[in-house]
């Protein structure tokens, strides 16, 4: 099957709910959630789209373009000032630390941050679990004017997405309670609402080399951007991509 045809067919199966329905505790979304996250058929994608999230579009337009300026800072500054080895690169800048197949992945750069708090957890938790409770490492906006508003924009978009997912968790709780005997009502919602282990990831994909030059084949590599993987955490919120000119931003 042609990839474009496959993507079109998959998009037709994406379940869409409105933010207003999500924010209403009296609206029953169990049917939509079952179609999105259930396992009864091959058509369950494990994905749900939320339409009409207040402030989301403007926040995305403010923050995502800043990825270009960050990714093109002096590599020495990125490695020495924004990289956190102790957290296993779960805070600040990371490039070439993950593997794509058997090789270090330099095709993308990642910037990890916590939109809820700069210092999550207690002193003991940060010491014991540095990957789960890393402190934020923000770039110097005064010295890098192309990143003006970076911290504020990162927090804004991250909190909007976290709040929407928290509302979604409340409806997942309702569905789970109706299907699982003894399920503790509101458990996922409370976990999402009170956690300080929220993690944002700003990704920048650098231009890829021609696969035919790299592999000697005209066929593109399936995992040329990112391989199959499992995300950590309960739920992953995606903002959608934005394309920029790598040379001009």
PDB file of C-alpha atoms in Angstrom:
ATOM      1  CA  UNK A   1       0.000   0.000   0.000  1.00  0.00           C
ATOM      2  CA  UNK A   2       1.274   3.457  -0.843  1.00  0.00           C
ATOM      3  CA  UNK A   3       2.284   5.408   2.318  1.00  0.00           C
ATOM      4  CA  UNK A   4       0.098   8.382   1.375  1.00  0.00           C
ATOM      5  CA  UNK A   5      -2.925   6.128   0.922  1.00  0.00           C
ATOM      6  CA  UNK A   6      -2.205   4.489   4.276  1.00  0.00           C
ATOM      7  CA  UNK A   7      -1.968   7.884   6.026  1.00  0.00           C
ATOM      8  CA  UNK A   8      -5.262   9.062   4.525  1.00  0.00           C
ATOM      9  CA  UNK A   9      -7.039   5.900   5.636  1.00  0.00           C
ATOM     10  CA  UNK A  10      -5.547   6.194   9.131  1.00  0.00           C
ATOM     11  CA  UNK A  11      -6.614   9.828   9.420  1.00  0.00           C
ATOM     12  CA  UNK A  12     -10.184   8.830   8.620  1.00  0.00           C
ATOM     13  CA  UNK A  13     -10.152   6.637  11.745  1.00  0.00           C
ATOM     14  CA  UNK A  14      -8.918   9.308  14.159  1.00  0.00           C
ATOM     15  CA  UNK A  15     -11.543  10.046  16.814  1.00  0.00           C
ATOM     16  CA  UNK A  16     -12.133  13.768  17.381  1.00  0.00           C
ATOM     17  CA  UNK A  17     -13.749  15.280  20.467  1.00  0.00           C
ATOM     18  CA  UNK A  18     -14.365  18.927  21.321  1.00  0.00           C
ATOM     19  CA  UNK A  19     -12.668  20.668  24.210  1.00  0.00           C
ATOM     20  CA  UNK A  20     -16.060  21.824  25.481  1.00  0.00           C
ATOM     21  CA  UNK A  21     -17.208  18.204  25.768  1.00  0.00           C
ATOM     22  CA  UNK A  22     -13.908  17.296  27.399  1.00  0.00           C
ATOM     23  CA  UNK A  23     -14.315  20.065  29.969  1.00  0.00           C
ATOM     24  CA  UNK A  24     -17.847  18.940  30.825  1.00  0.00           C
ATOM     25  CA  UNK A  25     -17.980  16.296  33.540  1.00  0.00           C
ATOM     26  CA  UNK A  26     -21.562  15.455  32.521  1.00  0.00           C
ATOM     27  CA  UNK A  27     -20.741  14.602  28.893  1.00  0.00           C
ATOM     28  CA  UNK A  28     -20.387  10.878  28.209  1.00  0.00           C
ATOM     29  CA  UNK A  29     -17.380  10.243  25.946  1.00  0.00           C
ATOM     30  CA  UNK A  30     -17.151   6.517  26.609  1.00  0.00           C
ATOM     31  CA  UNK A  31     -18.085   5.557  23.047  1.00  0.00           C
ATOM     32  CA  UNK A  32     -15.404   7.810  21.548  1.00  0.00           C
ATOM     33  CA  UNK A  33     -12.794   6.646  24.049  1.00  0.00           C
ATOM     34  CA  UNK A  34     -13.565   2.997  23.353  1.00  0.00           C
ATOM     35  CA  UNK A  35     -13.154   3.591  19.624  1.00  0.00           C
ATOM     36  CA  UNK A  36      -9.909   5.465  20.200  1.00  0.00           C
ATOM     37  CA  UNK A  37      -8.210   3.407  22.904  1.00  0.00           C
ATOM     38  CA  UNK A  38     -10.017   0.066  22.867  1.00  0.00           C
ATOM     39  CA  UNK A  39      -8.629  -3.180  21.494  1.00  0.00           C
ATOM     40  CA  UNK A  40     -11.753  -4.701  19.993  1.00  0.00           C
ATOM     41  CA  UNK A  41     -10.757  -4.123  16.353  1.00  0.00           C
ATOM     42  CA  UNK A  42      -7.739  -3.289  14.223  1.00  0.00           C
ATOM     43  CA  UNK A  43      -9.191   0.185  13.768  1.00  0.00           C
ATOM     44  CA  UNK A  44      -8.356   1.353  17.303  1.00  0.00           C
ATOM     45  CA  UNK A  45      -5.386   3.687  16.818  1.00  0.00           C
ATOM     46  CA  UNK A  46      -4.662   4.517  20.456  1.00  0.00           C
ATOM     47  CA  UNK A  47      -5.086   8.153  19.458  1.00  0.00           C
ATOM     48  CA  UNK A  48      -7.681  10.848  20.069  1.00  0.00           C
ATOM     49  CA  UNK A  49      -7.741  14.420  18.736  1.00  0.00           C
ATOM     50  CA  UNK A  50      -9.071  17.361  20.744  1.00  0.00           C
ATOM     51  CA  UNK A  51     -10.588  20.254  18.809  1.00  0.00           C
ATOM     52  CA  UNK A  52     -10.979  23.824  20.043  1.00  0.00           C
ATOM     53  CA  UNK A  53      -8.479  23.917  22.933  1.00  0.00           C
ATOM     54  CA  UNK A  54      -8.453  27.562  24.136  1.00  0.00           C
ATOM     55  CA  UNK A  55      -5.187  29.356  23.375  1.00  0.00           C
ATOM     56  CA  UNK A  56      -3.530  26.307  21.858  1.00  0.00           C
ATOM     57  CA  UNK A  57      -3.034  27.487  18.265  1.00  0.00           C
ATOM     58  CA  UNK A  58      -1.486  30.827  19.246  1.00  0.00           C
ATOM     59  CA  UNK A  59       0.754  29.187  21.860  1.00  0.00           C
ATOM     60  CA  UNK A  60       1.966  26.647  19.329  1.00  0.00           C
ATOM     61  CA  UNK A  61       2.741  29.369  16.784  1.00  0.00           C
ATOM     62  CA  UNK A  62       4.765  31.254  19.386  1.00  0.00           C
ATOM     63  CA  UNK A  63       6.818  28.348  20.673  1.00  0.00           C
ATOM     64  CA  UNK A  64       7.508  25.840  17.904  1.00  0.00           C
ATOM     65  CA  UNK A  65       9.357  28.254  15.570  1.00  0.00           C
ATOM     66  CA  UNK A  66      11.879  28.886  18.378  1.00  0.00           C
ATOM     67  CA  UNK A  67      13.139  25.317  17.930  1.00  0.00           C
ATOM     68  CA  UNK A  68      15.104  26.458  14.869  1.00  0.00           C
ATOM     69  CA  UNK A  69      17.026  29.098  16.810  1.00  0.00           C
ATOM     70  CA  UNK A  70      17.759  26.670  19.631  1.00  0.00           C
ATOM     71  CA  UNK A  71      18.937  23.888  17.319  1.00  0.00           C
ATOM     72  CA  UNK A  72      21.342  26.278  15.566  1.00  0.00           C
ATOM     73  CA  UNK A  73      23.049  27.668  18.656  1.00  0.00           C
ATOM     74  CA  UNK A  74      26.782  27.056  19.027  1.00  0.00           C
ATOM     75  CA  UNK A  75      27.128  23.243  19.520  1.00  0.00           C
ATOM     76  CA  UNK A  76      29.692  23.873  22.260  1.00  0.00           C
ATOM     77  CA  UNK A  77      27.179  26.015  24.181  1.00  0.00           C
ATOM     78  CA  UNK A  78      24.456  23.400  23.728  1.00  0.00           C
ATOM     79  CA  UNK A  79      26.698  20.618  25.039  1.00  0.00           C
ATOM     80  CA  UNK A  80      28.358  22.504  27.871  1.00  0.00           C
ATOM     81  CA  UNK A  81      25.514  24.695  29.136  1.00  0.00           C
ATOM     82  CA  UNK A  82      22.252  22.952  28.199  1.00  0.00           C
ATOM     83  CA  UNK A  83      23.068  19.238  28.497  1.00  0.00           C
ATOM     84  CA  UNK A  84      22.348  17.236  31.651  1.00  0.00           C
ATOM     85  CA  UNK A  85      24.104  13.879  31.692  1.00  0.00           C
ATOM     86  CA  UNK A  86      23.065  13.114  35.275  1.00  0.00           C
ATOM     87  CA  UNK A  87      19.377  13.051  34.303  1.00  0.00           C
ATOM     88  CA  UNK A  88      20.223  10.704  31.422  1.00  0.00           C
ATOM     89  CA  UNK A  89      19.499  13.680  29.139  1.00  0.00           C
ATOM     90  CA  UNK A  90      15.932  14.043  30.401  1.00  0.00           C
ATOM     91  CA  UNK A  91      16.433  17.783  30.912  1.00  0.00           C
ATOM     92  CA  UNK A  92      17.818  20.373  28.546  1.00  0.00           C
ATOM     93  CA  UNK A  93      19.441  19.609  25.211  1.00  0.00           C
ATOM     94  CA  UNK A  94      20.082  16.168  23.748  1.00  0.00           C
ATOM     95  CA  UNK A  95      21.484  15.271  20.342  1.00  0.00           C
ATOM     96  CA  UNK A  96      23.238  12.061  19.407  1.00  0.00           C
ATOM     97  CA  UNK A  97      22.514  10.521  22.816  1.00  0.00           C
ATOM     98  CA  UNK A  98      19.712   8.276  21.546  1.00  0.00           C
ATOM     99  CA  UNK A  99      20.227   5.552  18.986  1.00  0.00           C
ATOM    100  CA  UNK A 100      18.372   5.066  15.721  1.00  0.00           C
ATOM    101  CA  UNK A 101      18.935   1.395  15.054  1.00  0.00           C
ATOM    102  CA  UNK A 102      22.539   0.752  16.044  1.00  0.00           C
ATOM    103  CA  UNK A 103      23.843   4.256  15.368  1.00  0.00           C
ATOM    104  CA  UNK A 104      23.770   7.493  17.398  1.00  0.00           C
ATOM    105  CA  UNK A 105      20.864   9.617  16.200  1.00  0.00           C
ATOM    106  CA  UNK A 106      22.059  13.021  14.995  1.00  0.00           C
ATOM    107  CA  UNK A 107      19.086  13.555  12.688  1.00  0.00           C
ATOM    108  CA  UNK A 108      17.160  15.392  15.413  1.00  0.00           C
ATOM    109  CA  UNK A 109      17.775  17.478  18.486  1.00  0.00           C
ATOM    110  CA  UNK A 110      15.589  17.324  21.595  1.00  0.00           C
ATOM    111  CA  UNK A 111      15.008  19.878  24.317  1.00  0.00           C
ATOM    112  CA  UNK A 112      13.347  18.521  27.468  1.00  0.00           C
ATOM    113  CA  UNK A 113      11.633  20.742  30.014  1.00  0.00           C
ATOM    114  CA  UNK A 114       9.018  20.645  32.741  1.00  0.00           C
ATOM    115  CA  UNK A 115       6.241  23.187  32.039  1.00  0.00           C
ATOM    116  CA  UNK A 116       4.776  22.903  35.545  1.00  0.00           C
ATOM    117  CA  UNK A 117       7.772  23.649  37.778  1.00  0.00           C
ATOM    118  CA  UNK A 118      11.514  24.235  37.499  1.00  0.00           C
ATOM    119  CA  UNK A 119      12.255  22.037  40.528  1.00  0.00           C
ATOM    120  CA  UNK A 120       9.930  19.003  40.623  1.00  0.00           C
ATOM    121  CA  UNK A 121       9.695  16.747  43.636  1.00  0.00           C
ATOM    122  CA  UNK A 122      11.629  16.940  46.891  1.00  0.00           C
ATOM    123  CA  UNK A 123      15.398  17.157  47.409  1.00  0.00           C
ATOM    124  CA  UNK A 124      15.433  13.420  48.174  1.00  0.00           C
ATOM    125  CA  UNK A 125      13.385  12.529  45.083  1.00  0.00           C
ATOM    126  CA  UNK A 126      15.645  14.593  42.832  1.00  0.00           C
ATOM    127  CA  UNK A 127      18.720  12.935  44.295  1.00  0.00           C
ATOM    128  CA  UNK A 128      17.310   9.397  44.133  1.00  0.00           C
ATOM    129  CA  UNK A 129      15.525   9.658  40.788  1.00  0.00           C
ATOM    130  CA  UNK A 130      17.428  12.183  38.654  1.00  0.00           C
ATOM    131  CA  UNK A 131      15.771  11.013  35.424  1.00  0.00           C
ATOM    132  CA  UNK A 132      12.252  11.388  36.825  1.00  0.00           C
ATOM    133  CA  UNK A 133      12.724  14.670  38.708  1.00  0.00           C
ATOM    134  CA  UNK A 134      15.305  16.710  36.756  1.00  0.00           C
ATOM    135  CA  UNK A 135      15.463  20.474  37.189  1.00  0.00           C
ATOM    136  CA  UNK A 136      14.914  22.640  34.148  1.00  0.00           C
ATOM    137  CA  UNK A 137      17.889  24.028  32.244  1.00  0.00           C
ATOM    138  CA  UNK A 138      16.775  27.058  30.280  1.00  0.00           C
ATOM    139  CA  UNK A 139      18.800  28.724  27.512  1.00  0.00           C
ATOM    140  CA  UNK A 140      20.106  32.238  28.113  1.00  0.00           C
ATOM    141  CA  UNK A 141      17.640  34.438  26.240  1.00  0.00           C
ATOM    142  CA  UNK A 142      19.581  37.652  26.886  1.00  0.00           C
ATOM    143  CA  UNK A 143      22.660  36.228  25.164  1.00  0.00           C
ATOM    144  CA  UNK A 144      20.631  34.558  22.406  1.00  0.00           C
ATOM    145  CA  UNK A 145      18.073  37.095  21.220  1.00  0.00           C
ATOM    146  CA  UNK A 146      16.630  34.671  18.666  1.00  0.00           C
ATOM    147  CA  UNK A 147      15.178  32.809  21.670  1.00  0.00           C
ATOM    148  CA  UNK A 148      13.346  35.792  23.112  1.00  0.00           C
ATOM    149  CA  UNK A 149      10.323  34.528  25.056  1.00  0.00           C
ATOM    150  CA  UNK A 150      11.472  30.900  24.930  1.00  0.00           C
ATOM    151  CA  UNK A 151      10.859  30.024  28.593  1.00  0.00           C
ATOM    152  CA  UNK A 152       7.489  31.751  28.785  1.00  0.00           C
ATOM    153  CA  UNK A 153       6.302  30.214  25.503  1.00  0.00           C
ATOM    154  CA  UNK A 154       7.462  26.737  26.509  1.00  0.00           C
ATOM    155  CA  UNK A 155       5.574  26.915  29.779  1.00  0.00           C
ATOM    156  CA  UNK A 156       2.463  28.332  28.136  1.00  0.00           C
ATOM    157  CA  UNK A 157       2.113  25.609  25.500  1.00  0.00           C
ATOM    158  CA  UNK A 158       3.127  22.844  27.905  1.00  0.00           C
ATOM    159  CA  UNK A 159       0.561  23.855  30.500  1.00  0.00           C
ATOM    160  CA  UNK A 160      -2.239  24.159  27.931  1.00  0.00           C
ATOM    161  CA  UNK A 161      -1.481  20.636  26.702  1.00  0.00           C
ATOM    162  CA  UNK A 162      -1.146  19.251  30.233  1.00  0.00           C
ATOM    163  CA  UNK A 163      -4.477  20.767  31.283  1.00  0.00           C
ATOM    164  CA  UNK A 164      -6.247  19.263  28.257  1.00  0.00           C
ATOM    165  CA  UNK A 165      -4.799  15.829  28.964  1.00  0.00           C
ATOM    166  CA  UNK A 166      -5.850  16.103  32.602  1.00  0.00           C
ATOM    167  CA  UNK A 167      -9.441  16.673  31.489  1.00  0.00           C
ATOM    168  CA  UNK A 168      -9.156  13.679  29.180  1.00  0.00           C
ATOM    169  CA  UNK A 169      -7.965  11.557  32.115  1.00  0.00           C
ATOM    170  CA  UNK A 170     -11.200  12.267  33.984  1.00  0.00           C
ATOM    171  CA  UNK A 171     -13.233  10.749  31.151  1.00  0.00           C
ATOM    172  CA  UNK A 172     -10.865   7.775  30.914  1.00  0.00           C
ATOM    173  CA  UNK A 173     -11.499   7.194  34.621  1.00  0.00           C
ATOM    174  CA  UNK A 174     -15.256   7.136  34.002  1.00  0.00           C
ATOM    175  CA  UNK A 175     -14.894   4.609  31.203  1.00  0.00           C
ATOM    176  CA  UNK A 176     -12.493   2.429  33.195  1.00  0.00           C
ATOM    177  CA  UNK A 177     -14.796   2.417  36.218  1.00  0.00           C
ATOM    178  CA  UNK A 178     -17.654   1.114  34.076  1.00  0.00           C
ATOM    179  CA  UNK A 179     -15.519  -1.761  32.787  1.00  0.00           C
ATOM    180  CA  UNK A 180     -13.137  -2.705  35.611  1.00  0.00           C
ATOM    181  CA  UNK A 181     -14.476  -4.012  38.899  1.00  0.00           C
ATOM    182  CA  UNK A 182     -12.953  -2.204  41.853  1.00  0.00           C
ATOM    183  CA  UNK A 183     -11.423   0.576  39.751  1.00  0.00           C
ATOM    184  CA  UNK A 184     -10.659   3.590  41.937  1.00  0.00           C
ATOM    185  CA  UNK A 185     -12.708   6.404  40.449  1.00  0.00           C
ATOM    186  CA  UNK A 186     -10.692   9.508  39.608  1.00  0.00           C
ATOM    187  CA  UNK A 187      -7.299   7.847  40.104  1.00  0.00           C
ATOM    188  CA  UNK A 188      -5.832   8.792  36.717  1.00  0.00           C
ATOM    189  CA  UNK A 189      -7.332  12.281  36.862  1.00  0.00           C
ATOM    190  CA  UNK A 190      -5.840  12.941  40.313  1.00  0.00           C
ATOM    191  CA  UNK A 191      -2.462  11.570  39.239  1.00  0.00           C
ATOM    192  CA  UNK A 192      -2.379  13.794  36.173  1.00  0.00           C
ATOM    193  CA  UNK A 193      -3.640  16.857  38.060  1.00  0.00           C
ATOM    194  CA  UNK A 194      -1.163  16.634  40.945  1.00  0.00           C
ATOM    195  CA  UNK A 195       1.963  15.186  39.342  1.00  0.00           C
ATOM    196  CA  UNK A 196       5.115  17.253  39.001  1.00  0.00           C
ATOM    197  CA  UNK A 197       6.699  14.710  36.666  1.00  0.00           C
ATOM    198  CA  UNK A 198       5.337  16.375  33.543  1.00  0.00           C
ATOM    199  CA  UNK A 199       7.805  16.383  30.673  1.00  0.00           C
ATOM    200  CA  UNK A 200       7.764  18.498  27.545  1.00  0.00           C
ATOM    201  CA  UNK A 201       9.905  17.646  24.541  1.00  0.00           C
ATOM    202  CA  UNK A 202      10.652  20.151  21.797  1.00  0.00           C
ATOM    203  CA  UNK A 203      11.992  18.330  18.735  1.00  0.00           C
ATOM    204  CA  UNK A 204      13.911  19.739  15.805  1.00  0.00           C
ATOM    205  CA  UNK A 205      14.536  17.489  12.806  1.00  0.00           C
ATOM    206  CA  UNK A 206      17.567  18.469  10.773  1.00  0.00           C
ATOM    207  CA  UNK A 207      17.493  17.997   6.981  1.00  0.00           C
ATOM    208  CA  UNK A 208      18.098  14.350   6.124  1.00  0.00           C
ATOM    209  CA  UNK A 209      20.767  13.199   3.799  1.00  0.00           C
ATOM    210  CA  UNK A 210      19.611  11.509   0.622  1.00  0.00           C
ATOM    211  CA  UNK A 211      18.909   7.920   1.693  1.00  0.00           C
ATOM    212  CA  UNK A 212      20.159   6.645  -1.619  1.00  0.00           C
ATOM    213  CA  UNK A 213      23.556   8.192  -0.882  1.00  0.00           C
ATOM    214  CA  UNK A 214      23.651   6.683   2.600  1.00  0.00           C
ATOM    215  CA  UNK A 215      22.328   3.198   1.836  1.00  0.00           C
ATOM    216  CA  UNK A 216      23.138   2.820  -1.848  1.00  0.00           C
ATOM    217  CA  UNK A 217      19.475   2.109  -2.460  1.00  0.00           C
ATOM    218  CA  UNK A 218      16.682   4.178  -3.945  1.00  0.00           C
ATOM    219  CA  UNK A 219      14.296   2.941  -1.231  1.00  0.00           C
ATOM    220  CA  UNK A 220      14.005   5.300   1.771  1.00  0.00           C
ATOM    221  CA  UNK A 221      14.666   3.966   5.251  1.00  0.00           C
ATOM    222  CA  UNK A 222      11.453   3.342   7.197  1.00  0.00           C
ATOM    223  CA  UNK A 223      12.905   4.755  10.412  1.00  0.00           C
ATOM    224  CA  UNK A 224      14.797   7.699   8.930  1.00  0.00           C
ATOM    225  CA  UNK A 225      13.194  10.087  11.466  1.00  0.00           C
ATOM    226  CA  UNK A 226      12.357   7.984  14.514  1.00  0.00           C
ATOM    227  CA  UNK A 227      12.089   4.288  15.238  1.00  0.00           C
ATOM    228  CA  UNK A 228       9.248   2.351  16.854  1.00  0.00           C
ATOM    229  CA  UNK A 229       9.217   2.967  20.582  1.00  0.00           C
ATOM    230  CA  UNK A 230       7.097   3.084  23.739  1.00  0.00           C
ATOM    231  CA  UNK A 231       6.600   6.435  25.467  1.00  0.00           C
ATOM    232  CA  UNK A 232       6.928   6.660  29.226  1.00  0.00           C
ATOM    233  CA  UNK A 233       4.108   8.036  31.349  1.00  0.00           C
ATOM    234  CA  UNK A 234       0.341   7.653  31.244  1.00  0.00           C
ATOM    235  CA  UNK A 235      -0.554   9.815  28.240  1.00  0.00           C
ATOM    236  CA  UNK A 236       1.369  11.620  25.496  1.00  0.00           C
ATOM    237  CA  UNK A 237       0.063  14.910  24.112  1.00  0.00           C
ATOM    238  CA  UNK A 238       1.261  15.916  20.645  1.00  0.00           C
ATOM    239  CA  UNK A 239       1.041  19.446  19.295  1.00  0.00           C
ATOM    240  CA  UNK A 240       1.481  18.526  15.646  1.00  0.00           C
ATOM    241  CA  UNK A 241       4.424  19.533  13.486  1.00  0.00           C
ATOM    242  CA  UNK A 242       5.520  22.778  11.883  1.00  0.00           C
ATOM    243  CA  UNK A 243       7.858  23.024   8.891  1.00  0.00           C
ATOM    244  CA  UNK A 244      10.583  25.660   8.595  1.00  0.00           C
ATOM    245  CA  UNK A 245      13.453  26.403   6.244  1.00  0.00           C
ATOM    246  CA  UNK A 246      16.556  25.045   7.965  1.00  0.00           C
ATOM    247  CA  UNK A 247      18.754  27.796   6.539  1.00  0.00           C
ATOM    248  CA  UNK A 248      16.547  30.803   7.226  1.00  0.00           C
ATOM    249  CA  UNK A 249      14.195  29.613   9.977  1.00  0.00           C
TER     250      UNK A 249
END
